[in-house]
Coordinates of C-alpha atoms and ligand atoms in Angstrom, one line a residue:
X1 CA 108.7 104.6 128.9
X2 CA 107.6 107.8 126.8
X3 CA 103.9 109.0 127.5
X4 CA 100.8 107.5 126.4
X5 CA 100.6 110.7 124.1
X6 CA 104.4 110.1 122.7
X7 CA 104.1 106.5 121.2
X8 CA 102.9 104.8 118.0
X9 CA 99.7 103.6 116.9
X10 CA 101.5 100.8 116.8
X11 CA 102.6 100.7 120.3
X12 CA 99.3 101.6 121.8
X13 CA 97.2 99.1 120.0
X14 CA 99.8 96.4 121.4
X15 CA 99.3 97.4 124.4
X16 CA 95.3 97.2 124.6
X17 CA 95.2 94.3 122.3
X18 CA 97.9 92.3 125.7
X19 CA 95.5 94.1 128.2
X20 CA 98.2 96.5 129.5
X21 CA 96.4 99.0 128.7
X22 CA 92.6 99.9 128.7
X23 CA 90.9 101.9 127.0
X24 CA 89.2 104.2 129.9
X25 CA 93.0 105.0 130.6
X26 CA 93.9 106.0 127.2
X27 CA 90.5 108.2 127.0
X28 CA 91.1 109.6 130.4
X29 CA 94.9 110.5 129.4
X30 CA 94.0 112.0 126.3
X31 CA 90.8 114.2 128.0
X32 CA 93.4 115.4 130.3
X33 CA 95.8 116.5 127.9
X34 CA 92.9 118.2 126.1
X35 CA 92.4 120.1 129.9
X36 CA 95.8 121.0 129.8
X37 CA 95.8 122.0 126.3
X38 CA 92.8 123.4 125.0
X39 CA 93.0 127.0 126.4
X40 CA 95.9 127.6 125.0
X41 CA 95.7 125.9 121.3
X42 CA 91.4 125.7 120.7
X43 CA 91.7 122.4 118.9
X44 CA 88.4 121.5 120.1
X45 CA 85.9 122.9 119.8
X46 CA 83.3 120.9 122.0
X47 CA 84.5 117.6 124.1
X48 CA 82.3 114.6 125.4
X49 CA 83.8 113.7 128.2
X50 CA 81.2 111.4 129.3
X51 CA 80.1 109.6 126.1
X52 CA 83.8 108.5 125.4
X53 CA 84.3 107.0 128.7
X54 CA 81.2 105.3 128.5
X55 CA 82.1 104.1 125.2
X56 CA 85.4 103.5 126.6
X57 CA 84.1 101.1 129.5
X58 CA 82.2 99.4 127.1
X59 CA 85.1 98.4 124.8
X60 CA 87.1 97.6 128.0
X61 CA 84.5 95.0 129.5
X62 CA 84.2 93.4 126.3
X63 CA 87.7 92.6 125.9
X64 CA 87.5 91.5 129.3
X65 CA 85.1 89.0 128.8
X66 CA 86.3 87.9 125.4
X67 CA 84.0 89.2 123.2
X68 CA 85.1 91.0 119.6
X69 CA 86.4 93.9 119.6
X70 CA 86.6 96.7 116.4
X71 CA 89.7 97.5 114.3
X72 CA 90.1 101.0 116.4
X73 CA 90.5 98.9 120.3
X74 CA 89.0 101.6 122.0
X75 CA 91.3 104.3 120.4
X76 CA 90.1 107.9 121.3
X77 CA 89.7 109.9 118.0
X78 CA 88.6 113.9 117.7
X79 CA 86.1 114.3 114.7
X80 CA 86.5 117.5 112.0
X81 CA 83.3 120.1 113.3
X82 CA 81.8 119.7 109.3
X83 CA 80.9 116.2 110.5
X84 CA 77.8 115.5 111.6
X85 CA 77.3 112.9 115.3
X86 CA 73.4 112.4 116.1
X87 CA 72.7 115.1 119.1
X88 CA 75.9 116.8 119.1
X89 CA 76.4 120.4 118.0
X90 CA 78.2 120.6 114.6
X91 CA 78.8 124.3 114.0
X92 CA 81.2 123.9 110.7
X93 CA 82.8 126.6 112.5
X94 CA 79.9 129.2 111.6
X95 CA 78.0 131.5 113.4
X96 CA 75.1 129.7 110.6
X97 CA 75.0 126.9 112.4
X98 CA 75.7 127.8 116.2
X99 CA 73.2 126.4 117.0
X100 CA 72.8 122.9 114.3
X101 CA 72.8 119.6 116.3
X102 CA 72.5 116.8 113.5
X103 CA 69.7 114.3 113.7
X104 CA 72.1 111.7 112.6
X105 CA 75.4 110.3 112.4
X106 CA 77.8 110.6 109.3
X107 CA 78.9 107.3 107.8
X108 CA 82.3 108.3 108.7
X109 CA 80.7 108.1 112.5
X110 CA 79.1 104.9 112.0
X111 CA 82.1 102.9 111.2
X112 CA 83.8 104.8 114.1
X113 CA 81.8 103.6 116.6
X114 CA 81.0 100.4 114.4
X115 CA 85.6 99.7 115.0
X116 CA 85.2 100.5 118.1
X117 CA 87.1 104.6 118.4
X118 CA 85.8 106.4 121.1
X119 CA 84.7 109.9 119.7
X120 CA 86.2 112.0 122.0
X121 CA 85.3 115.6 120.7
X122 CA 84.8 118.3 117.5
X123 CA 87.5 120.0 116.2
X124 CA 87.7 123.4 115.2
X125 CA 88.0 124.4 111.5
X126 CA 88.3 127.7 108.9
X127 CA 84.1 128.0 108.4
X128 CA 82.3 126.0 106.1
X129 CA 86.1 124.6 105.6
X130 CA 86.9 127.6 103.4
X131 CA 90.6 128.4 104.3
X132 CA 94.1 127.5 105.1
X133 CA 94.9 128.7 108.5
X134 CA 91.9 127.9 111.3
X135 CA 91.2 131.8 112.0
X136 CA 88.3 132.3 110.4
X137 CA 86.0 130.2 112.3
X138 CA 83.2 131.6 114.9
X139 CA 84.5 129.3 117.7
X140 CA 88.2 131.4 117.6
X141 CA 91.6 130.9 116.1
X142 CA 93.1 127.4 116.7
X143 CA 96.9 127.6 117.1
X144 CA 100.0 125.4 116.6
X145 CA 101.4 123.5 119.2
X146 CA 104.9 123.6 117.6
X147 CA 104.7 127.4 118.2
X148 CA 101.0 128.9 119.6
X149 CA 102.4 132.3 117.3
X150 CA 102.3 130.0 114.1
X151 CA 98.8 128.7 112.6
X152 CA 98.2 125.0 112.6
X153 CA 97.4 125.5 108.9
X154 CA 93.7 124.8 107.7
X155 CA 90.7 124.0 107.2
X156 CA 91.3 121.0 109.7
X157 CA 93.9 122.8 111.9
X158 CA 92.0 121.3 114.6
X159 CA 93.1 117.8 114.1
X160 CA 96.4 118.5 112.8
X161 CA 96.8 120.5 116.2
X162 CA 95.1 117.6 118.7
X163 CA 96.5 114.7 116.8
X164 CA 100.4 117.1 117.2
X165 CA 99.7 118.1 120.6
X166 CA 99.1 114.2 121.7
X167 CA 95.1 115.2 122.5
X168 CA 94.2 112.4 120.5
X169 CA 96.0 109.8 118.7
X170 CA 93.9 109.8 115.6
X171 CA 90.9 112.7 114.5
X172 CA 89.4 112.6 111.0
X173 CA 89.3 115.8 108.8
X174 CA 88.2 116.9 105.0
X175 CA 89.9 118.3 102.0
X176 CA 88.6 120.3 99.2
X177 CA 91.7 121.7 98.3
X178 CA 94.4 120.5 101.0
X179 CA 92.6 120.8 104.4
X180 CA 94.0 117.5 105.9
X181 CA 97.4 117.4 104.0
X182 CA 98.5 121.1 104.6
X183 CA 97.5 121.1 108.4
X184 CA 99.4 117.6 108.8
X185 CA 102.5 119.1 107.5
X186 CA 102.1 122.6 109.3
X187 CA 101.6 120.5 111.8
X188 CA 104.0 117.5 111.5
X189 CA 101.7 114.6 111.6
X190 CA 100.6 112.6 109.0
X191 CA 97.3 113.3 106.9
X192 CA 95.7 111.6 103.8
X193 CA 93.2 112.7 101.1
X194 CA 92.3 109.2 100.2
X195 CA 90.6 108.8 96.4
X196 CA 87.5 110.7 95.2
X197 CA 85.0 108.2 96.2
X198 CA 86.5 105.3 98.6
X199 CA 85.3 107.4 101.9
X200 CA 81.5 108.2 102.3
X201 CA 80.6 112.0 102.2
X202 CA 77.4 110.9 103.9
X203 CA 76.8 113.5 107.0
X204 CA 79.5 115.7 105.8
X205 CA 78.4 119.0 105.8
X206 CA 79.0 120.3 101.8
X207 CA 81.4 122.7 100.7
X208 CA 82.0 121.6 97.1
X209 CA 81.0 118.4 96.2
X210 CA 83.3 117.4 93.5
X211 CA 86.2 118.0 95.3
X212 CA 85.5 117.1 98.9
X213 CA 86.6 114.0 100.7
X214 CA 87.2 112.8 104.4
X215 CA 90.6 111.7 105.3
X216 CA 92.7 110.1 108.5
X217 CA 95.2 111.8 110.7
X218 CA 97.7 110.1 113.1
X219 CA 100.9 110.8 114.3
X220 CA 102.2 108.0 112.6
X221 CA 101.5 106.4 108.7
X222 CA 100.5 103.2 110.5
X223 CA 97.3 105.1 112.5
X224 CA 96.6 106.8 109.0
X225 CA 96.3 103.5 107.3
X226 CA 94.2 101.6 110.1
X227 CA 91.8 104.7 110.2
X228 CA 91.3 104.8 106.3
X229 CA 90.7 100.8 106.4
X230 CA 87.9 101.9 108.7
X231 CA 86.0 104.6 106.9
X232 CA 86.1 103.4 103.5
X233 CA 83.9 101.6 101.5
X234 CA 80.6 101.8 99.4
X235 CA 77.4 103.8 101.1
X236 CA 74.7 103.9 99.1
X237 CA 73.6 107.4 100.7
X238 CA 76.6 108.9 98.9
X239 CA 76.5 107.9 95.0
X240 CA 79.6 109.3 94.1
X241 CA 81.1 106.1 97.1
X242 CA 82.5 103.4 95.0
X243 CA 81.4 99.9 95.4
X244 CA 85.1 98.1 95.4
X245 CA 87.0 96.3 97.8
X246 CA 89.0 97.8 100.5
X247 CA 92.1 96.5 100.7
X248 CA 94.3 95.9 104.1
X249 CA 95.9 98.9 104.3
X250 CA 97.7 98.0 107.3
X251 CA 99.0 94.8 106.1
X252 CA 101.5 95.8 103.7
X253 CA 103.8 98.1 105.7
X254 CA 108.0 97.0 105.7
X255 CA 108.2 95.9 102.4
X256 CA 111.3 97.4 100.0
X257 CA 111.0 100.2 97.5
X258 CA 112.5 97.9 95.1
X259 CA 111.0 98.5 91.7
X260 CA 109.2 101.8 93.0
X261 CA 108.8 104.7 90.1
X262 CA 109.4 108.0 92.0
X263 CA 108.5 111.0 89.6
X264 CA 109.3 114.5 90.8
X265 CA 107.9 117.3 88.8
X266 CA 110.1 120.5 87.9
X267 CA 107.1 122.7 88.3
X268 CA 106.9 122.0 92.1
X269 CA 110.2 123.9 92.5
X270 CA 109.9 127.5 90.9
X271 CA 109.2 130.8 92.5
X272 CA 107.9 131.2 96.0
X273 CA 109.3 127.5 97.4
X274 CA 110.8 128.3 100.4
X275 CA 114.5 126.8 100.6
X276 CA 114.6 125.4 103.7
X277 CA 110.7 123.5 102.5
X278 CA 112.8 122.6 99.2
X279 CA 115.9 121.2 100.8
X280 CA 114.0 118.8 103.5
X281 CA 111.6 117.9 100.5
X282 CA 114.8 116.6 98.2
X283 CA 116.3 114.8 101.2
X284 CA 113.2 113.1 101.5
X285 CA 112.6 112.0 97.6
X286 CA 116.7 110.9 98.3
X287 CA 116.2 108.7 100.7
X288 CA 112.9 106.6 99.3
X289 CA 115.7 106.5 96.4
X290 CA 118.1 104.9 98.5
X291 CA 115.4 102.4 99.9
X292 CA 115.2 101.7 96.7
X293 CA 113.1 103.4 94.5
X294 CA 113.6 105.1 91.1
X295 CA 113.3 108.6 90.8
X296 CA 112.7 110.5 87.6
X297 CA 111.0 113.6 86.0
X298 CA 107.7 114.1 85.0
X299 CA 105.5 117.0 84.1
X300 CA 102.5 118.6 85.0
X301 CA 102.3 121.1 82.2
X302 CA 98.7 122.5 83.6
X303 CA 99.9 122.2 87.1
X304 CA 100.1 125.5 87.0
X305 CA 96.4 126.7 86.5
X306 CA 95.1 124.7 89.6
X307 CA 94.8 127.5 92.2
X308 CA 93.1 129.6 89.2
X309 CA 90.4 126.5 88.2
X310 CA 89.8 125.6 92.0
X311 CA 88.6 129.2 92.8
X312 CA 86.1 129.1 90.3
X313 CA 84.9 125.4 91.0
X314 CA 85.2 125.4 94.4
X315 CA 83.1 128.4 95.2
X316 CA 80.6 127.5 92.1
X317 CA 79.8 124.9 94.1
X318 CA 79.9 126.5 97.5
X319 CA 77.2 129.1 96.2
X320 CA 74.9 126.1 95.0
X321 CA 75.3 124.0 98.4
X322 CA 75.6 127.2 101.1
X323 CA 71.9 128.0 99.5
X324 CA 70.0 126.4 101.9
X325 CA 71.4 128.5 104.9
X326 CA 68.6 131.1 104.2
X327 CA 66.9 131.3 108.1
X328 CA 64.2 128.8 107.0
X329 CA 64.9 125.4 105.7
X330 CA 68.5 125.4 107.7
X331 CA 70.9 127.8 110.0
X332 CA 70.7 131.0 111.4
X333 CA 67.7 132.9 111.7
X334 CA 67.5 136.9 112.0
X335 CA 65.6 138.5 115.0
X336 CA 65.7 142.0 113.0
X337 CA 62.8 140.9 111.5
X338 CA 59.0 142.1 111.8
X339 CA 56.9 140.2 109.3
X340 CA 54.5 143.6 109.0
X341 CA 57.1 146.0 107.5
X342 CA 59.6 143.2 105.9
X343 CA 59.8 140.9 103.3
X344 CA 60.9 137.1 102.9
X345 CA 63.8 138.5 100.8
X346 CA 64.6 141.0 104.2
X347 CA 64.8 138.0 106.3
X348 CA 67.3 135.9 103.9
X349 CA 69.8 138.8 103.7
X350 CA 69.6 139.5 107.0
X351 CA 69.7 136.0 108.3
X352 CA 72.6 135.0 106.0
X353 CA 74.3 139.0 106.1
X354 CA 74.8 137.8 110.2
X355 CA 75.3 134.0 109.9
X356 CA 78.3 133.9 107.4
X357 CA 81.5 135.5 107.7
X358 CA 83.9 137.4 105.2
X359 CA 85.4 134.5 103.7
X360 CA 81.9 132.2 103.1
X361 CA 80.6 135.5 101.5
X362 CA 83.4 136.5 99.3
X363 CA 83.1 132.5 97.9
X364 CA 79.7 132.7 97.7
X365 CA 79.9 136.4 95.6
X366 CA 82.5 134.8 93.9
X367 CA 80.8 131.4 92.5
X368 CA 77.4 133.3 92.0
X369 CA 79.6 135.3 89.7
X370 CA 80.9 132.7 87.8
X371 CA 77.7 130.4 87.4
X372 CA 75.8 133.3 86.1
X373 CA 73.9 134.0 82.9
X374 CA 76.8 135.0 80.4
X375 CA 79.7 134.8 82.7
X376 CA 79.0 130.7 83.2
X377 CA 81.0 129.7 79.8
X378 CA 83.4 132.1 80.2
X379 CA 84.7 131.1 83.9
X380 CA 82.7 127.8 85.0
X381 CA 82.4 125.9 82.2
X382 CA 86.4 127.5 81.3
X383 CA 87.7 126.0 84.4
X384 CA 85.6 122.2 84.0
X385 CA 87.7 122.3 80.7
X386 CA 91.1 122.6 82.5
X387 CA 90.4 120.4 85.1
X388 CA 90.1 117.9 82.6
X389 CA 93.4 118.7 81.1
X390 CA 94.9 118.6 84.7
X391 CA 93.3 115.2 85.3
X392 CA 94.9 114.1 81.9
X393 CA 98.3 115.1 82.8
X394 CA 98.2 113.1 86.3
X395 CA 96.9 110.1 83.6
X396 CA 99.9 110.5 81.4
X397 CA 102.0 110.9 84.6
X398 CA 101.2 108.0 86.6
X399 CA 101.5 105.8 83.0
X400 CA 105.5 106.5 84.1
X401 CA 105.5 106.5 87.7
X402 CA 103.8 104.9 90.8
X403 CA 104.5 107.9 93.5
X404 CA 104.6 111.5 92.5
X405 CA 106.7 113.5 95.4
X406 CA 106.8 116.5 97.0
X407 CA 106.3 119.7 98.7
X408 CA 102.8 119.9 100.5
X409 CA 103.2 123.5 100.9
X410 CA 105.6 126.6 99.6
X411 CA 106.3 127.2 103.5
X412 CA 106.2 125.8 107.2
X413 CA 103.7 127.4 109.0
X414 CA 103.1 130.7 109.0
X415 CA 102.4 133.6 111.4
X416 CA 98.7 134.0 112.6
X417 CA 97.5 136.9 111.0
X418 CA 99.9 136.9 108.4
X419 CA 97.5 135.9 105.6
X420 CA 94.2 137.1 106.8
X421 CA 94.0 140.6 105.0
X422 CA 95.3 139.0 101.7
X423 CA 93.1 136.0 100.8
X424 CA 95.1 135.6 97.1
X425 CA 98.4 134.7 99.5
X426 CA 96.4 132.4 101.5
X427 CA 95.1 130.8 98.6
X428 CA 98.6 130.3 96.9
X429 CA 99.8 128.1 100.2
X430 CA 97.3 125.5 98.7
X431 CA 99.3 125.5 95.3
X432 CA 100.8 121.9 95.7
X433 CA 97.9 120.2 97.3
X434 CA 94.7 121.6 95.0
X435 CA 95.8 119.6 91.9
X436 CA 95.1 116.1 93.8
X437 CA 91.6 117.0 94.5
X438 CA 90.8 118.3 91.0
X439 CA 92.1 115.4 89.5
X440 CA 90.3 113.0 92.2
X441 CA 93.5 110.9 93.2
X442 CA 95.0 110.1 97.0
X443 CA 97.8 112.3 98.3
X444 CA 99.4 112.4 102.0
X445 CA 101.5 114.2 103.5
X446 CA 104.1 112.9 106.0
X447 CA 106.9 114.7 107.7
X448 CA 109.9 115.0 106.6
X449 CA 112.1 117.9 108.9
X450 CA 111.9 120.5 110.8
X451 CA 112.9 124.6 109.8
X452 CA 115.9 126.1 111.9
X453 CA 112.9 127.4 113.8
X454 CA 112.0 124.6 114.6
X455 CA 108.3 124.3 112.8
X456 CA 107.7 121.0 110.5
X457 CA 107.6 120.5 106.9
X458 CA 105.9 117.7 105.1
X459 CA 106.5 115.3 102.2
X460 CA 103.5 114.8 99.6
X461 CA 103.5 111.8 98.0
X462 CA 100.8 111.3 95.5
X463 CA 99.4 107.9 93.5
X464 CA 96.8 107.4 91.0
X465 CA 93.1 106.7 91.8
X466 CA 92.5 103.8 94.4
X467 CA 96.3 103.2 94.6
X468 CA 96.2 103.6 98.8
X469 CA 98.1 101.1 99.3
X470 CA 101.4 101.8 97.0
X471 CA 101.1 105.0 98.7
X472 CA 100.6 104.2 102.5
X473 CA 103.8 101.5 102.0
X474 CA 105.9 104.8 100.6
X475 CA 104.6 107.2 102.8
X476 CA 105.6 104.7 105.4
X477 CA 109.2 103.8 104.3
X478 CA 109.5 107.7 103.9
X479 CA 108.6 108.0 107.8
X480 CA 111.2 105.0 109.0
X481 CA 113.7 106.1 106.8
X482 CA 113.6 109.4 107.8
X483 CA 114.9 112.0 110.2
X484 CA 112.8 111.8 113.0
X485 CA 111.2 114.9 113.6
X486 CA 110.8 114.2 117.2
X487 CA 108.0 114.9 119.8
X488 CA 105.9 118.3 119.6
X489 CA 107.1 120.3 122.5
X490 CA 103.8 122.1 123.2
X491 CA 104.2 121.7 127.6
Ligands
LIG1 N1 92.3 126.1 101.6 C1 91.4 125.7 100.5 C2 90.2 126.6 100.5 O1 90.2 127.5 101.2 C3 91.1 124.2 100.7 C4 90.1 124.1 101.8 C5 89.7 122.6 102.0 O2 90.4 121.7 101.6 N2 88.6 122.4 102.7 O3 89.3 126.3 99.8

């Protein structure tokens, strides 16, 4: 019998569904691992031991007694530290908000506890989820379990690493840019951006606005499917949440490729594609072809401008939303301050000079640039313009194709500290996973081999706008026609 922290979603929702298994001895399993664990990878960054058994017992006597229980069974899942739980500190990985415990819950957090998960914990992320490699927040590096030298990938390399290292079986993250699906396949678990508007942003703490969205991880597609079911829907608190149904994403698992359109795009394999990424990648888009899909070419002809457009929307819209850190309405407030000699303006700088780190300031310098006074057309308005043209070539594409495949990232993981004095090369490993955000559509990334050293490398598929469930049934007829990449052998 493999551990509890080795099997399937699948397998453990069988088992507390028969009452084999309860839900206090899942949470208890999964707090020790994260005992065991934590030291040595910093995948959470704060763990509530005692509100998760609680919650734990609670699910547990009600199944005893018959009553109904939520679509999660008492499932332990570890939440992204940008999300906000009533009374529990939510740092965004920022010395800004050390000390910010959230008055409310997320919607996210709602429907959690609403399906019955058992929150067991925040995860550590890059700050204000600005990065690709979970170094650059306040609460240390997080590292990957596949090899503790390697990062875990970012923003959410704190999931990616729990929900790899069998801390938890599930943990929800964000993506701006590729936070969830670059950290799954760093990682070798599975990770979805769902579509621009079918998850509530409600209680997520704002990076950029027209990008972000909250996504599932889970070792397997089936947990990535039964914790999107649970987050999505309409919430009136976010008006950018559409009001359309949710389909069963769980209930459409198993069925043949037959008919699928596969499109691969020639720009994906050019210049700085690893080999080893490109071969496993191929094999992958083979063998949905042999389950019976079609695969053909497509192009993305402005593919190629989406690292260049995202740096100037992304951080446009970091500089608007990071505004209210200033000491006074939210975050960090400077002692070196003495209101007889200094000014309101002293007190900002000095409060937001100590709160943020390199990275937040460099996007902040870098978006005040582009949305000012004479530079705005130039840059901001330049780069709405290509997004459009982006968004029009995924239109054109997916007019040909259901599924567009492949790599989630030029390279497996990479050393830690091997990007951190060159932020243009950290930005590039986001080159495959950027477009899907600008153009608003669902992506995931699930594994599809390992390096010869032994690190994992993920498949992205890709569909158009509210197509989750084409996608979940490839993504999981990639997993269970593929190489298994076998159990991550962190001790
Ligand atoms: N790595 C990208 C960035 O640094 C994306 C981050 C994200 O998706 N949150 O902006």
């Amino acid at each position: 019998m493999p551990e509890l922290y080795e099997q399937s979603t699948e397998s453990l929702l069988s088992a507390l569904n028969a009452g084999d298994l309860s839900s206090r001895t899942l949470t208890t399993a999964c707090l020790d691992r994260i005992d065991q664990l934590n030291k040595k990878l910093n995948a959470f960054v704060s763990v509530n031991a005692d509100a998760a058994l609680a919650k734990a017992d609670a699910v547990d006597k009600r199944r005893a007694t018959g009553q109904t229980i939520g679509l999660l069974q008492g499932l332990p899942v570890g939440v992204k530290d940008n999300i906000c739980q009533a009374g529990v500190a939510t740092t965004c990985g920022s010395r800004m908000l050390h000390n910010y415990c959230p008055p409310y819950d997320a919607h996210v957090v709602e429907q959690l506890n609403a399906e019955d998960g058992v929150i067991v914990g925040q995860l550590n992320m890059d700050e204000f989820a600005m990065g690709s490699s979970t170094e650059t927040s306040a609460s240390g590096v997080t590292r990957n379990p596949w090899n503790p030298e390697h990062s875990p990938g970012g923003s959410s390399g704190g999931a990616a690493a729990a929900v790899a290292a069998g801390m938890v079986p599930l943990a929800l993250g964000s993506d701006t840019g590729g936070s969830i699906r670059q950290p799954a396949s760093f990682c070798g678990v599975v990770g979805m951006k769902p579509t621009y508007g079918r998850v509530s942003r409600f209680g997520l703490v704002a990076f950029a606005s027209s990008l972000d969205q909250i996504g599932p991880f889970a070792r397997d597609v089936h947990g990535a499917a039964l914790l999107l079911q649970v987050i999505s829907g309409h919430d009136t608190r976010d008006t950018t949440s559409v009001d359309s149904v949710v389909a069963n994403y769980t209930g459409q698992f198993n069925q043949s490729l037959e008919g699928l359109r596969i499109g691969i795009v020639d720009e994906h394999y050019g210049e700085g594609l690893d080999d080893e990424v490109e071969a496993a990648v191929r094999r992958g888009i083979e063998r949905l072809e042999s389950a019976g899909a079609t695969v053909k070419s497509v192009k993305l002809p402005h593919a190629r401008y989406s690292v260049a457009t995202y740096y100037l929307i992304a951080p446009s819209e970091a500089s608007s939303n990071l505004a209210r850190y200033d000491g006074i309405h939210y975050g960090h407030r400077t002692e070196d301050f003495n209101s007889r000699n200094d000014g309101l303006i002293d007190l900002y700088c000095r409060s937001r000079g100590e709160g943020f780190g390199a990275e937040v300031k460099r996007r902040i310098m870098l978006g005040t640039y582009a949305l000012s006074a004479g530079y705005y057309d130039a840059y901001y308005l330049k780069a709405l313009k290509v997004r459009r043209r982006i968004r029009e070539d995924f239109d054109k594409a997916f007019a040909e194709v259901d599924i567009i495949a492949g790599p989630v990232a030029p390279t497996a993981a990479f050393r830690i500290g091997e990007k951190m004095n060159d932020p243009l090369a950290m930005y590039l490993s986001d080159i495959y996973t950027i477009s899907a955000n600008l153009a608003g559509i669902p992506g995931i990334s699930v594994p599809c081999g390992l390096t010869t050293n032994g690190l994992p490398i993920g498949l992205q598929l890709q569909a158009s706008t509210f197509s989750e469930t084409t996608l979940l049934q490839a993504a999981a007829m990639a997993e269970t026609s593929g190489d298994t990449i076998g159990v991550c052998p962190v001790a």
